[in-house]
mmCIF file of C-alpha atoms and ligand atoms in Angstrom:
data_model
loop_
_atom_site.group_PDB
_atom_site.id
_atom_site.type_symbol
_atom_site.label_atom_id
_atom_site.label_comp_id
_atom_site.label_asym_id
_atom_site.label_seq_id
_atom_site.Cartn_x
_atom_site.Cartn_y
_atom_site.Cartn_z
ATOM 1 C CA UNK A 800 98.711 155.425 157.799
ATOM 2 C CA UNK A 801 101.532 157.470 159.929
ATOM 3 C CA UNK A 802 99.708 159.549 162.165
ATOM 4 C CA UNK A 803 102.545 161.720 163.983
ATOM 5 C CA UNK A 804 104.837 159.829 163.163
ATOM 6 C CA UNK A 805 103.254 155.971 164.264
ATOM 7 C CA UNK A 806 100.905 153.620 162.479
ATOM 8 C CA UNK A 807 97.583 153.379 163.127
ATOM 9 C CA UNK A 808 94.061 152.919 161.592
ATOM 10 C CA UNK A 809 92.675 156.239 160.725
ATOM 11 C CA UNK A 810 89.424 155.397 161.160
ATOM 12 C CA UNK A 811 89.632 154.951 164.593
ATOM 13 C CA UNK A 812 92.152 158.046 165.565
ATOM 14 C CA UNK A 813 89.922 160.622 167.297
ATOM 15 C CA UNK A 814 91.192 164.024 166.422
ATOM 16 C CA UNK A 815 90.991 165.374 169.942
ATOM 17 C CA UNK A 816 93.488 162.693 170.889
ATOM 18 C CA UNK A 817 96.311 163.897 169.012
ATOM 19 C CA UNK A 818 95.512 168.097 169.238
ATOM 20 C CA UNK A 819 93.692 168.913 172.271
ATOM 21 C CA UNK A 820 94.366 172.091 171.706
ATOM 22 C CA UNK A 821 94.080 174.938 169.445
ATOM 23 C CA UNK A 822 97.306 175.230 166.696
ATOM 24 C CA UNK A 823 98.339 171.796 167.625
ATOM 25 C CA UNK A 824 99.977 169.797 164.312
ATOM 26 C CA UNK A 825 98.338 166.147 163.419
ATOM 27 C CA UNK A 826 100.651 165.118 160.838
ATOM 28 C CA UNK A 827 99.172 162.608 158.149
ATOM 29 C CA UNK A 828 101.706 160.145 156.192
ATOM 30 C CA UNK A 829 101.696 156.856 153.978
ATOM 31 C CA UNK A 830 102.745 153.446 155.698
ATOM 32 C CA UNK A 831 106.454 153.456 154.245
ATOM 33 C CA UNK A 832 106.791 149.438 154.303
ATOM 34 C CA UNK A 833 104.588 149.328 150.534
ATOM 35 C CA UNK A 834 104.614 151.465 147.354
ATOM 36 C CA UNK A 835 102.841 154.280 147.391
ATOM 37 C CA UNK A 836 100.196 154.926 144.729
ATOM 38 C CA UNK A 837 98.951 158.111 145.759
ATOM 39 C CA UNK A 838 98.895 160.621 148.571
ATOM 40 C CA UNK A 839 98.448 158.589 151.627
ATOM 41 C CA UNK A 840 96.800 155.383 149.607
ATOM 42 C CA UNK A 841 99.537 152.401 149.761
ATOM 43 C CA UNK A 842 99.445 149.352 147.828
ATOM 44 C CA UNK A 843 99.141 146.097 149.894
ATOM 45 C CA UNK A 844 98.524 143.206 147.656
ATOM 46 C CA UNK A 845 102.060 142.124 149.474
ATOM 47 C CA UNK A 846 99.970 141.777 152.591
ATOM 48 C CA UNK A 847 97.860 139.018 150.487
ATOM 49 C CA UNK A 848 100.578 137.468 148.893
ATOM 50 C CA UNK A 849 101.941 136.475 152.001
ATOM 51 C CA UNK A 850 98.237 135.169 152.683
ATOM 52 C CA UNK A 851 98.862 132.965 149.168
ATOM 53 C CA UNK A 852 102.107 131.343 150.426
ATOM 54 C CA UNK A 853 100.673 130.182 153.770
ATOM 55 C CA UNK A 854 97.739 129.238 152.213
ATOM 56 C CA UNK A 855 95.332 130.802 154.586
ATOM 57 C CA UNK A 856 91.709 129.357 154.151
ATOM 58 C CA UNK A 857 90.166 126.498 154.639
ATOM 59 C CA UNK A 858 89.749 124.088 151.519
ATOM 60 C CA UNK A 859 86.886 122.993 150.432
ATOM 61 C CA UNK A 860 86.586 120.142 147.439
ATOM 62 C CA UNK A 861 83.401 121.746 146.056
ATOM 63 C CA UNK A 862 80.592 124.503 146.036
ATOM 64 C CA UNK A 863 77.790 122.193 147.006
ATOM 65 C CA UNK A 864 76.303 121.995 150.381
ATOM 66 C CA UNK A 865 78.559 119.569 152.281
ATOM 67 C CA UNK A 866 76.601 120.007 155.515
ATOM 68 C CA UNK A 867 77.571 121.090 159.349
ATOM 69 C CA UNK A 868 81.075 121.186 159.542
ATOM 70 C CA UNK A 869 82.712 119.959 162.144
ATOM 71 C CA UNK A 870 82.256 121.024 165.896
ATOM 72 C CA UNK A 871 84.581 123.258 167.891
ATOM 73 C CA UNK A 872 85.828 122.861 171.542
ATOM 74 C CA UNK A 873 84.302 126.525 173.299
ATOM 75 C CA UNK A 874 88.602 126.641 174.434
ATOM 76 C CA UNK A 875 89.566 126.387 170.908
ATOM 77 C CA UNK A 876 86.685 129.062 170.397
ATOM 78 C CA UNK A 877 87.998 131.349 172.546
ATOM 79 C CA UNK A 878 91.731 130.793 171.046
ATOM 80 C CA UNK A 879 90.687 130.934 167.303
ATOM 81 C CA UNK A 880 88.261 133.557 167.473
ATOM 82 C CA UNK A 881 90.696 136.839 168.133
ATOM 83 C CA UNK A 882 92.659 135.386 165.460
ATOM 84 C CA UNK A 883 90.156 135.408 163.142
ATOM 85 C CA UNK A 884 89.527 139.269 163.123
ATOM 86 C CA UNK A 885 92.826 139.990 161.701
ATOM 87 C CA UNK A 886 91.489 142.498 158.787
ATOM 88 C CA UNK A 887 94.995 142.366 156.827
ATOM 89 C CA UNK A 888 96.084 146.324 157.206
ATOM 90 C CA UNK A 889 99.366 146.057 157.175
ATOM 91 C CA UNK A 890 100.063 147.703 160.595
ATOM 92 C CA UNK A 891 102.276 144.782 162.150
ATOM 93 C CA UNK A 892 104.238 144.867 159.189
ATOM 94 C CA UNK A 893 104.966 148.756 159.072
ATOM 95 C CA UNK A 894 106.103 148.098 162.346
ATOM 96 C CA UNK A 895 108.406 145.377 162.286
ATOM 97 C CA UNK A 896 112.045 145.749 161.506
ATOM 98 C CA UNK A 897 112.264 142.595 159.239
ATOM 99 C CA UNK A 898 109.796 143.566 157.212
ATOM 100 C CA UNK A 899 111.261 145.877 154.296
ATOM 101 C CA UNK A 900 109.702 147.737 151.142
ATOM 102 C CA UNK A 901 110.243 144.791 148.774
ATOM 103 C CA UNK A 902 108.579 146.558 145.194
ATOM 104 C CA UNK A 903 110.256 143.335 143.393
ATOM 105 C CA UNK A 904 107.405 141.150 143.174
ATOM 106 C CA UNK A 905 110.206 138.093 142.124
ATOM 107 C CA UNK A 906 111.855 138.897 145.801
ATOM 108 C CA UNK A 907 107.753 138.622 147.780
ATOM 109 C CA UNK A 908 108.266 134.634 148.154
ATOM 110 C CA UNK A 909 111.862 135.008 150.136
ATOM 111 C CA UNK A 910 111.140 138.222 152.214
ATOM 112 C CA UNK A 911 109.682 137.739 155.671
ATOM 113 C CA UNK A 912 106.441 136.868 155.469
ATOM 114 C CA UNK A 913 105.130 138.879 158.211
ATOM 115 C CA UNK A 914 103.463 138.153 161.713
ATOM 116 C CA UNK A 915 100.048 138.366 159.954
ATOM 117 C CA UNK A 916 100.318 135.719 158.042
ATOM 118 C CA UNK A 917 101.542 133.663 160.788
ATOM 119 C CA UNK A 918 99.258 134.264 162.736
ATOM 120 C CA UNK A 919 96.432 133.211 160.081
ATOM 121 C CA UNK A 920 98.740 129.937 159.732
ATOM 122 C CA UNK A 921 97.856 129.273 163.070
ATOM 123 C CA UNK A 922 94.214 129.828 162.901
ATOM 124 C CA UNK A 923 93.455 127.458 159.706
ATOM 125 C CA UNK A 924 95.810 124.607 161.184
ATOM 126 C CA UNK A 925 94.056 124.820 164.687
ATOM 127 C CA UNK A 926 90.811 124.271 161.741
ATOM 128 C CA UNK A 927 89.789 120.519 161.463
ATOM 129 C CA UNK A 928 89.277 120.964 157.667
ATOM 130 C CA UNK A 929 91.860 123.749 157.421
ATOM 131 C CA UNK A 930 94.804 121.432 159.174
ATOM 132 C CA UNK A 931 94.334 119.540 156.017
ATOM 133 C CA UNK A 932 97.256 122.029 154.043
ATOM 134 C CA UNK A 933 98.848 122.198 157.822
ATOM 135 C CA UNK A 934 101.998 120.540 156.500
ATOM 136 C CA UNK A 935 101.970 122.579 153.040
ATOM 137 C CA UNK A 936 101.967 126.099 155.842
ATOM 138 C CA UNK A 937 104.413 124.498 157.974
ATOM 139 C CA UNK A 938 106.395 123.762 154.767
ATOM 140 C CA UNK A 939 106.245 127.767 153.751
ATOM 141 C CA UNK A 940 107.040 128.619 156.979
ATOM 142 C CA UNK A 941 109.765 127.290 157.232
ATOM 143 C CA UNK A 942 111.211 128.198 153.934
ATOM 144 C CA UNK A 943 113.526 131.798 153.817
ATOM 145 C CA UNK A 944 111.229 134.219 154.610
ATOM 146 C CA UNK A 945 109.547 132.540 157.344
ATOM 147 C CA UNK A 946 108.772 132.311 161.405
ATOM 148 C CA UNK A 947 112.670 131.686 161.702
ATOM 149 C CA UNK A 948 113.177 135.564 160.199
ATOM 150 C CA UNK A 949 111.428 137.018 163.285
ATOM 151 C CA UNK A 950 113.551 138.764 165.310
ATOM 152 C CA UNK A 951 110.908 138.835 168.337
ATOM 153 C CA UNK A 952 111.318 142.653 168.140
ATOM 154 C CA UNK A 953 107.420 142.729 169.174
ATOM 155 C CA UNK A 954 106.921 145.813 167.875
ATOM 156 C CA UNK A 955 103.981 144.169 165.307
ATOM 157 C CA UNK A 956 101.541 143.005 168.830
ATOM 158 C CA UNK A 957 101.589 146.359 170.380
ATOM 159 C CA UNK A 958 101.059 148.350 166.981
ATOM 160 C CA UNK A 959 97.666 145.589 165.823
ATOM 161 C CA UNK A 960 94.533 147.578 166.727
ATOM 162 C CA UNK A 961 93.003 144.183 166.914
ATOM 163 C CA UNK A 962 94.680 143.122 169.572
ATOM 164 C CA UNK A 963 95.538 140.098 168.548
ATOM 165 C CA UNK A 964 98.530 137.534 169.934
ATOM 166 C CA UNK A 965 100.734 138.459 167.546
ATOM 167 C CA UNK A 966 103.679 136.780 169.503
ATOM 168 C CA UNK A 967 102.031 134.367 170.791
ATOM 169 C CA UNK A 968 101.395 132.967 167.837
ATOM 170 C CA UNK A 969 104.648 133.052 166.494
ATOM 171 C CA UNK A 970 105.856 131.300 169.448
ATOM 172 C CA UNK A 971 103.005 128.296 168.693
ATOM 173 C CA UNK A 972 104.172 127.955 165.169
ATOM 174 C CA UNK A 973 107.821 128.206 166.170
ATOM 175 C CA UNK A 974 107.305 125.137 167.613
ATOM 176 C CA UNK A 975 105.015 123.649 165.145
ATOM 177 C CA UNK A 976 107.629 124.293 162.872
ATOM 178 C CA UNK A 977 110.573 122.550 164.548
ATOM 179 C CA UNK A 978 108.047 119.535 165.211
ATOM 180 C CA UNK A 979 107.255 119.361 161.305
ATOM 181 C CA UNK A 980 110.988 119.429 160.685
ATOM 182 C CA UNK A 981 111.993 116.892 162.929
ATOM 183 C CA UNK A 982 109.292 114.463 161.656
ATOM 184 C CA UNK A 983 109.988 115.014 158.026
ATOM 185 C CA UNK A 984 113.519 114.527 158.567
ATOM 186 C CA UNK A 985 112.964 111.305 160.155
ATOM 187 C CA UNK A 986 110.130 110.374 157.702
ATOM 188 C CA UNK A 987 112.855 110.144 155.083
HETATM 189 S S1 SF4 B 124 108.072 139.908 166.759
HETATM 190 FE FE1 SF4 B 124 108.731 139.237 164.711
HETATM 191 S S2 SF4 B 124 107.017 139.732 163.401
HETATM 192 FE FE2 SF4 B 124 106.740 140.933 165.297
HETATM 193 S S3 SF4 B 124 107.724 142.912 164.893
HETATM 194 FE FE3 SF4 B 124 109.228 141.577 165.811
HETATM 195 S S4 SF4 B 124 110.347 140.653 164.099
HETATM 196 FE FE4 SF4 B 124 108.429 141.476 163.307
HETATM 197 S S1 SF4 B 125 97.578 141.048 162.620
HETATM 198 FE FE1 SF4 B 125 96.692 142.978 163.351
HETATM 199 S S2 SF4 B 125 98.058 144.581 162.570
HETATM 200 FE FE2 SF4 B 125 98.497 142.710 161.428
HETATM 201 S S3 SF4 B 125 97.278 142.819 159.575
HETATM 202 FE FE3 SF4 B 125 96.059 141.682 161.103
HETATM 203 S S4 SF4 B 125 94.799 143.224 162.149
HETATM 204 FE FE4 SF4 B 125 96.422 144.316 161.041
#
């Protein structure tokens, strides 16, 4: 939610923080990037549609045990792991400027796509079995509506209360992008 006036997650904003002292105003509002349902409760299945068109998870060709997967450098550890604790709030997108409130559902697969859903783009392709849809991402990604629509504002890294590399991600699959392009134009 808006709390005076900037999005944050709630949970986390202590109340002495924002009034010290006594008679100071918190003021409480809805994220104004998604359609409100009620009071301060916003509806975010955008946030997961988004998720849909980059395809972020890691397929699997059945439900049976298909043993150890494979291994992981510790480096690519340490690079995958703060990606992986994106929890999908919607913060980086109530702060970016290219993001919009978009309630036409027909309109989701053309709008920006959001620096959260890069960012998971680059965590499953960096994935030995996720990199197997890497050129079906790259593909949405660089469709309208993708990395190309970022306007490096930065506002999104500074506003995720994960921390993570928001921009440095997009950077990573700005070029994986370009690459992809380049070799499917000369794969024709
Ligand atoms: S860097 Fe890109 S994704 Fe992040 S806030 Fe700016 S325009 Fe939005
Ligand atoms: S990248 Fe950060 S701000 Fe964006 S949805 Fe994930 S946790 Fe939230």
């Amino acid at each position: 939610m808006l709390i005076n006036g900037k999005v944050r997650q709630s949970c986390s904003a202590l109340i002495d923080t924002y009034a010290p002292n006594e008679g100071d105003m918190v003021t409480l509002e809805p994220m104004t990037k998604f359609p409100v349902i009620r009071d301060l409760w916003v509806d975010r299945e955008r946030v997961f549609a988004a998720l849909e068109r980059v395809r972020a998870w890691v397929p699997i060709d059945g439900t049976y045990d298909l043993g150890p997967g494979p291994k992981e450098s510790p480096d690519a550890q340490a690079t995958h792991y703060v990606l992986s604790t994106c929890m999908s709030c919607g913060c980086c997108l109530e702060a970016c400027p290219q993001f919009n409130l978009e309630e036409d559902k027909s309109k989701w697969d053309t709008s920006f796509i959001g620096a959260h859903a890069i960012s998971q783009a680059r965590l499953f392709n960096g994935h030995d079995t996720g990199a197997t849809l890497k050129g079906e991402r790259l593909d949405a990604l660089m469709a309208p509506g993708g990395v190309s629509d970022c306007g490096n504002a930065q506002n999104c890294v500074k506003v995720c209360p994960k921390g993570i590399p928001l921009t440095e991600s997009i950077a990573a699959i700005g070029r994986a992008v370009t690459i992809h392009g380049l070799t499917s134009f000369f794969r024709r």
